[in-house]
XYZ file of N, CA and C in Angstrom:
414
model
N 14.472 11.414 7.921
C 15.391 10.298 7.831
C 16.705 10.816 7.257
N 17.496 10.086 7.961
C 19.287 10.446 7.308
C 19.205 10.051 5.830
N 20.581 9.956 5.781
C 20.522 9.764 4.506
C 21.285 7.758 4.548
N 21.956 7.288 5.479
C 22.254 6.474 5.935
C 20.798 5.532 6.613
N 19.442 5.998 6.963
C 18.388 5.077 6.864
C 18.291 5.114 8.004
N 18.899 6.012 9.177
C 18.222 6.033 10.720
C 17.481 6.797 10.667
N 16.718 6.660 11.103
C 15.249 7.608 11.841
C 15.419 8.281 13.058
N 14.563 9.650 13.059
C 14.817 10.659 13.719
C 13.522 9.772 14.998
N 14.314 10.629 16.198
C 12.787 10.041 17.334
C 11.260 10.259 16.673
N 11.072 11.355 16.282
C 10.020 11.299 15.240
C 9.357 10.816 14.605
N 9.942 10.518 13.448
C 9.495 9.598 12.905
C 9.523 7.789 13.223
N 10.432 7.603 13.853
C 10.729 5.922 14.967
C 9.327 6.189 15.200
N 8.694 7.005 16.240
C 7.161 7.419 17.285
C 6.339 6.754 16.317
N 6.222 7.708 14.839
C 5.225 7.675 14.008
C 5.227 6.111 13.731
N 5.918 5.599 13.085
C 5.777 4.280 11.957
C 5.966 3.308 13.532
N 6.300 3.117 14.881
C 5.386 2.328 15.786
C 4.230 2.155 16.117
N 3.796 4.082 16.557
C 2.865 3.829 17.167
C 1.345 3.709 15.754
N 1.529 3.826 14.829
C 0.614 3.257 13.546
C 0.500 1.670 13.631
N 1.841 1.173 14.426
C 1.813 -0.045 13.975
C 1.343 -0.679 15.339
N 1.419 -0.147 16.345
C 0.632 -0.464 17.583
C -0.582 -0.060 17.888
N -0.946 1.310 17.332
C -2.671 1.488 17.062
C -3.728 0.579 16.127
N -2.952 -0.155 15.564
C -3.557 -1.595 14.423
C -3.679 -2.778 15.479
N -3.357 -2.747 16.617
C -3.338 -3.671 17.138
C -3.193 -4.808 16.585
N -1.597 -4.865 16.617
C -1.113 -5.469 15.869
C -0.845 -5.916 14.336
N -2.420 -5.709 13.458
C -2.699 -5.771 12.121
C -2.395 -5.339 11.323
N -1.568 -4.066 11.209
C -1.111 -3.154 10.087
C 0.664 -3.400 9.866
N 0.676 -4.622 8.948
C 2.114 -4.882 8.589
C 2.908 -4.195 7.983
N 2.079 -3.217 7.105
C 2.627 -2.243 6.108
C 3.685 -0.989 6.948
N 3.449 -1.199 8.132
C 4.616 -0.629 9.026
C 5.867 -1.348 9.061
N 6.240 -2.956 8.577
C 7.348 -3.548 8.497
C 8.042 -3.613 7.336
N 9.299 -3.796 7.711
C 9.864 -3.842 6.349
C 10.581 -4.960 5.385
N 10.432 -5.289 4.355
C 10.157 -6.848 3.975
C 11.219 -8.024 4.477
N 12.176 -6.837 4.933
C 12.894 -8.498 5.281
C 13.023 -8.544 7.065
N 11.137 -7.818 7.735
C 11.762 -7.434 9.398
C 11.786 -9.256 9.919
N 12.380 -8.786 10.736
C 12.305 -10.350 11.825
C 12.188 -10.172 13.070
N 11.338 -10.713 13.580
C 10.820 -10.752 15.375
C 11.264 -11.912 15.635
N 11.893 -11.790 17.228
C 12.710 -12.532 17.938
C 12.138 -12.686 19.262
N 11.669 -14.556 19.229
C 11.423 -14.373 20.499
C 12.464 -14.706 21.890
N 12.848 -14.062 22.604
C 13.737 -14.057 23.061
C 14.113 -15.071 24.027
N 13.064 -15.530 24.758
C 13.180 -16.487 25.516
C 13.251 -18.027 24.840
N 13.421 -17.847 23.570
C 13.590 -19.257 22.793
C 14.526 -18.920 22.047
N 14.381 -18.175 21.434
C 15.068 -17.933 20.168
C 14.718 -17.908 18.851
N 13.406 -18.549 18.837
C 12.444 -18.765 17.689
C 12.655 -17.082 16.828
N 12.604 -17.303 15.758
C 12.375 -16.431 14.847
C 11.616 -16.365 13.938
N 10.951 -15.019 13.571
C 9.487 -14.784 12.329
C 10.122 -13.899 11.577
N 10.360 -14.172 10.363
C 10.347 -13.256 8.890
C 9.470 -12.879 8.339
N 9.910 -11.650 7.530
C 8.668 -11.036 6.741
C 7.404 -10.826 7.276
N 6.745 -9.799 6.663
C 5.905 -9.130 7.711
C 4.279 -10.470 7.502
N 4.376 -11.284 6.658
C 3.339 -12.304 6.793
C 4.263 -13.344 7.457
N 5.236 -13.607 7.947
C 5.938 -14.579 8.811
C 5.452 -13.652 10.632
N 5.680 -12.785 10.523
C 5.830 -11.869 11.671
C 3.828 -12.194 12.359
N 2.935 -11.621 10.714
C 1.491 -11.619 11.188
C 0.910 -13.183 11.812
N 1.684 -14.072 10.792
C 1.637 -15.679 11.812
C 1.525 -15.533 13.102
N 2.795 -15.194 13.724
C 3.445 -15.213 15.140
C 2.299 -14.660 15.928
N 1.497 -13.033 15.622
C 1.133 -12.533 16.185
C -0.808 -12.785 15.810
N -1.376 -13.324 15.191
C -2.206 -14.648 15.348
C -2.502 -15.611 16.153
N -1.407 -16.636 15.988
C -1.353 -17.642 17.420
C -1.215 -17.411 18.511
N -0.167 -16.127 18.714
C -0.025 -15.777 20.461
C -1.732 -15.000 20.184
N -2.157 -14.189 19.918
C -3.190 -13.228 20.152
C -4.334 -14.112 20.234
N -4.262 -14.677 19.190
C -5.695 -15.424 19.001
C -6.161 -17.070 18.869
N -4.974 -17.617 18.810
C -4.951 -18.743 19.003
C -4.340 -19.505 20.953
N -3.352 -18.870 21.110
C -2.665 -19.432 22.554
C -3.721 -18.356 23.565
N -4.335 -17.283 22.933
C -4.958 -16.537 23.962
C -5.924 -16.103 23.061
N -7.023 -15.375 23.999
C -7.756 -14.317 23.291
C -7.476 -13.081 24.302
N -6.790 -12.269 23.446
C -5.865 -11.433 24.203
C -5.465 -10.320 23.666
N -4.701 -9.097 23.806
C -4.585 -7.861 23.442
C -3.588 -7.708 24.434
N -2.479 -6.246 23.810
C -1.314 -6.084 24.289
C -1.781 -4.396 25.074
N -1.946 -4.423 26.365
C -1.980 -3.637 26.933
C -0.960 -2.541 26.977
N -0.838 -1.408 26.985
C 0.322 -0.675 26.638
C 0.511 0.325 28.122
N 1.779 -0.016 28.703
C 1.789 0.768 30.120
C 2.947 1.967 29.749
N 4.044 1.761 28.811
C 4.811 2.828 28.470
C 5.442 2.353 27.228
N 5.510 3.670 26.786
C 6.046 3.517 25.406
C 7.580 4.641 25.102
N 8.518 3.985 24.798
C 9.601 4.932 25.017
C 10.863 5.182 23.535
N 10.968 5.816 23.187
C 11.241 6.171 22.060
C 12.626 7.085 21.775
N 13.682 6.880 20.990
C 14.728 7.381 20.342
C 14.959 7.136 19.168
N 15.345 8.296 18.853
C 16.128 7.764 16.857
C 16.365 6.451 16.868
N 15.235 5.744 15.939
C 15.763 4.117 15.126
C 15.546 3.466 16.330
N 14.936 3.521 17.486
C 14.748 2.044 18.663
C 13.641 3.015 19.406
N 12.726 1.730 19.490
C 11.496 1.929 20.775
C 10.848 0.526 21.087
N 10.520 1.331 22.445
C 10.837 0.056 23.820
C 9.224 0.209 24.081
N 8.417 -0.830 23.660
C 7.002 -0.852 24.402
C 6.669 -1.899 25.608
N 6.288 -1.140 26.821
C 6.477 -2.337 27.912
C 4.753 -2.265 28.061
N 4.312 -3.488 28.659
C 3.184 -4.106 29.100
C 3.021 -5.183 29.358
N 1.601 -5.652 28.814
C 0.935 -6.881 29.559
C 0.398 -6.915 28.705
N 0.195 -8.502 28.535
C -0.746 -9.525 27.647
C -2.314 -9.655 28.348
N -2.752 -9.712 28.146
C -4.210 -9.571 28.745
C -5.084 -10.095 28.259
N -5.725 -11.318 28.805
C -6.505 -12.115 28.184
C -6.862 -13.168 28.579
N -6.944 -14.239 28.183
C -7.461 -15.696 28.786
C -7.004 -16.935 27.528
N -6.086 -17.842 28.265
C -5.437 -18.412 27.518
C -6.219 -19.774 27.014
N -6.323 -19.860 25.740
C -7.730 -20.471 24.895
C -6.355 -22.006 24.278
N -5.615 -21.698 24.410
C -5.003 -22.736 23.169
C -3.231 -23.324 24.058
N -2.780 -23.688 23.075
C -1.424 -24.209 23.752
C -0.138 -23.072 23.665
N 0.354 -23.219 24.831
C 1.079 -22.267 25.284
C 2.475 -22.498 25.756
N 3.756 -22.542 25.659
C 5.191 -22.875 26.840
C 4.995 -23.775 27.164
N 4.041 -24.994 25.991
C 3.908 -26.262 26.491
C 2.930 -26.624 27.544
N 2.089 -25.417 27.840
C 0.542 -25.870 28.301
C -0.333 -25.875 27.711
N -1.352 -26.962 27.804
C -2.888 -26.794 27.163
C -3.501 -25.770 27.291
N -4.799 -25.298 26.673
C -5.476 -24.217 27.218
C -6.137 -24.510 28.638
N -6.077 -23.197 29.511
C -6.749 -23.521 30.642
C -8.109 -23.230 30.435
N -8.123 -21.987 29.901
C -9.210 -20.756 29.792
C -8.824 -19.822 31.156
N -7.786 -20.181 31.427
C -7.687 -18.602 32.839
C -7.429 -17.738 32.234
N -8.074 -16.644 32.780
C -8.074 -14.824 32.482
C -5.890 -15.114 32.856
N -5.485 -14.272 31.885
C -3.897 -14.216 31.942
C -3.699 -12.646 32.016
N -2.453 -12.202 33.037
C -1.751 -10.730 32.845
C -0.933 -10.908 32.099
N -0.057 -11.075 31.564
C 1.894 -11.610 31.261
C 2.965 -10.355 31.438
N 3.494 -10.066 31.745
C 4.125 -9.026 31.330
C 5.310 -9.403 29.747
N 5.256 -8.002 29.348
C 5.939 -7.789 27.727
C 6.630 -6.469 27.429
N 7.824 -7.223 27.136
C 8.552 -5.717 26.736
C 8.772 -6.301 24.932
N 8.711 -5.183 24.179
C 9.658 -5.349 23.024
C 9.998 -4.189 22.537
N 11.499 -4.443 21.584
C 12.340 -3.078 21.672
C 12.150 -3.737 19.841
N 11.924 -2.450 19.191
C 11.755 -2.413 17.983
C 12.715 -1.386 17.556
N 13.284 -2.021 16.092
C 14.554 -1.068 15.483
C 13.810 -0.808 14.110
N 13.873 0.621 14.029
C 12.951 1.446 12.909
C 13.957 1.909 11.912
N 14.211 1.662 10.341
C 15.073 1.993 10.015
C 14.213 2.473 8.407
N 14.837 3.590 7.155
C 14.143 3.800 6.012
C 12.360 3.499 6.481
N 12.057 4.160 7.529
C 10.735 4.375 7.878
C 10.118 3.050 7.784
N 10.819 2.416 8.544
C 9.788 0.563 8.586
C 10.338 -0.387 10.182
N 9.445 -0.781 10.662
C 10.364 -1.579 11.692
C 11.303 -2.405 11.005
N 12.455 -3.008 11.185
C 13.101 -4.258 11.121
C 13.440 -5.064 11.947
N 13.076 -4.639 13.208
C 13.587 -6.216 13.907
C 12.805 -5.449 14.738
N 11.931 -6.911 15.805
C 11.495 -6.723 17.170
C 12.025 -8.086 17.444
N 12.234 -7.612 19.100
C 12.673 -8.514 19.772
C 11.692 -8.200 21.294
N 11.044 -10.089 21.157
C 9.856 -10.047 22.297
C 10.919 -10.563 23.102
N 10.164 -9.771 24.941
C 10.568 -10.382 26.053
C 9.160 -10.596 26.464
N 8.778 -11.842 26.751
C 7.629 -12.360 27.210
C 7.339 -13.138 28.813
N 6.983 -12.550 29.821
C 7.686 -13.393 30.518
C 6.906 -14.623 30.966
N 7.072 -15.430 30.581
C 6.716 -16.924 30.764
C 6.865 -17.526 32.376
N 7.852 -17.135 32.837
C 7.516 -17.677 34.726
C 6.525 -17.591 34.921
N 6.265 -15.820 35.069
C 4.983 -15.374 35.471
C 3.437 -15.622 34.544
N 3.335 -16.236 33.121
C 2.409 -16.882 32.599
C 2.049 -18.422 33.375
N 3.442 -19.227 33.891
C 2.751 -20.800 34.334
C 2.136 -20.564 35.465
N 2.786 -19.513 36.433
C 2.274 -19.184 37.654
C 0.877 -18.993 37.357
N 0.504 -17.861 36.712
C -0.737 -17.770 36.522
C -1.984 -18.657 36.023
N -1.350 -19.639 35.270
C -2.458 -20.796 35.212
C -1.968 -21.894 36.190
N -1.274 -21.831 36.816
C -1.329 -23.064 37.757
C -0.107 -24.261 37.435
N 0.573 -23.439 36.650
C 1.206 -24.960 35.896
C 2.835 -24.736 36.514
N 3.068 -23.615 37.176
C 4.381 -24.118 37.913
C 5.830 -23.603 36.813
N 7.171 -23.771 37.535
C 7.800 -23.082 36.715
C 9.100 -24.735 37.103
């Protein structure tokens, strides 16, 4: 790390992919004041027990589900994890009930790693392609 608090590609790799091998659970990779952004609303989660909320209800409450990982891409202080949500949607969702349909979604989020901690993710979730998939239309 600089001395200014950017992170080398290196270490960015390390303190993500710890925090993406927890699947999801290991907050101690964030840093106390990170905030996740969901992008297609705007909604925002603070702090890394504001952040573990967020990622609760989508995981385990709106779905029973897991973040499939198709590429993971990485530079000093920013990394870009793209995939799919994968699962079957159990709860309320973009304003649908649960169906119980098996769901793909696609997901990008670009995380900014700074003094060895994420501070900001910002979800792209894509929701068209979630109503399509249960039937509910866009």
């Amino acid at each position: 790390m600089s001395d200014d608090g950017h992170q080398s590609a290196a270490t960015t790799r390390e303190v993500v992919q710890r925090y993406l091998d927890s699947d999801h659970g290991d907050t101690s990779a964030m840093a106390p004041d990170v905030v996740f952004r969901l992008m297609a609303t705007g909604d925002e989660y603070r702090t890394p027990a504001g952040v573990q909320g967020l990622l609760e209800y989508f995981y385990h409450q709106a779905f029973d589900a897991r973040a499939e990982r198709t590429r993971l891409v990485v530079d000093a202080g920013t990394a870009v994890f793209e995939g799919f949500v994968v699962g079957r949607h159990t709860g309320e969702f973009a304003g649908v009930a649960a169906t119980g349909k098996q769901v793909r979604i696609p997901l990008a989020v670009v995380y900014d790693v700074r003094d060895d901690a994420i501070v900001e993710g910002r979800v792209y979730v894509e929701i068209p392609a979630f109503l399509a998939q249960v039937g509910a239309g866009t």
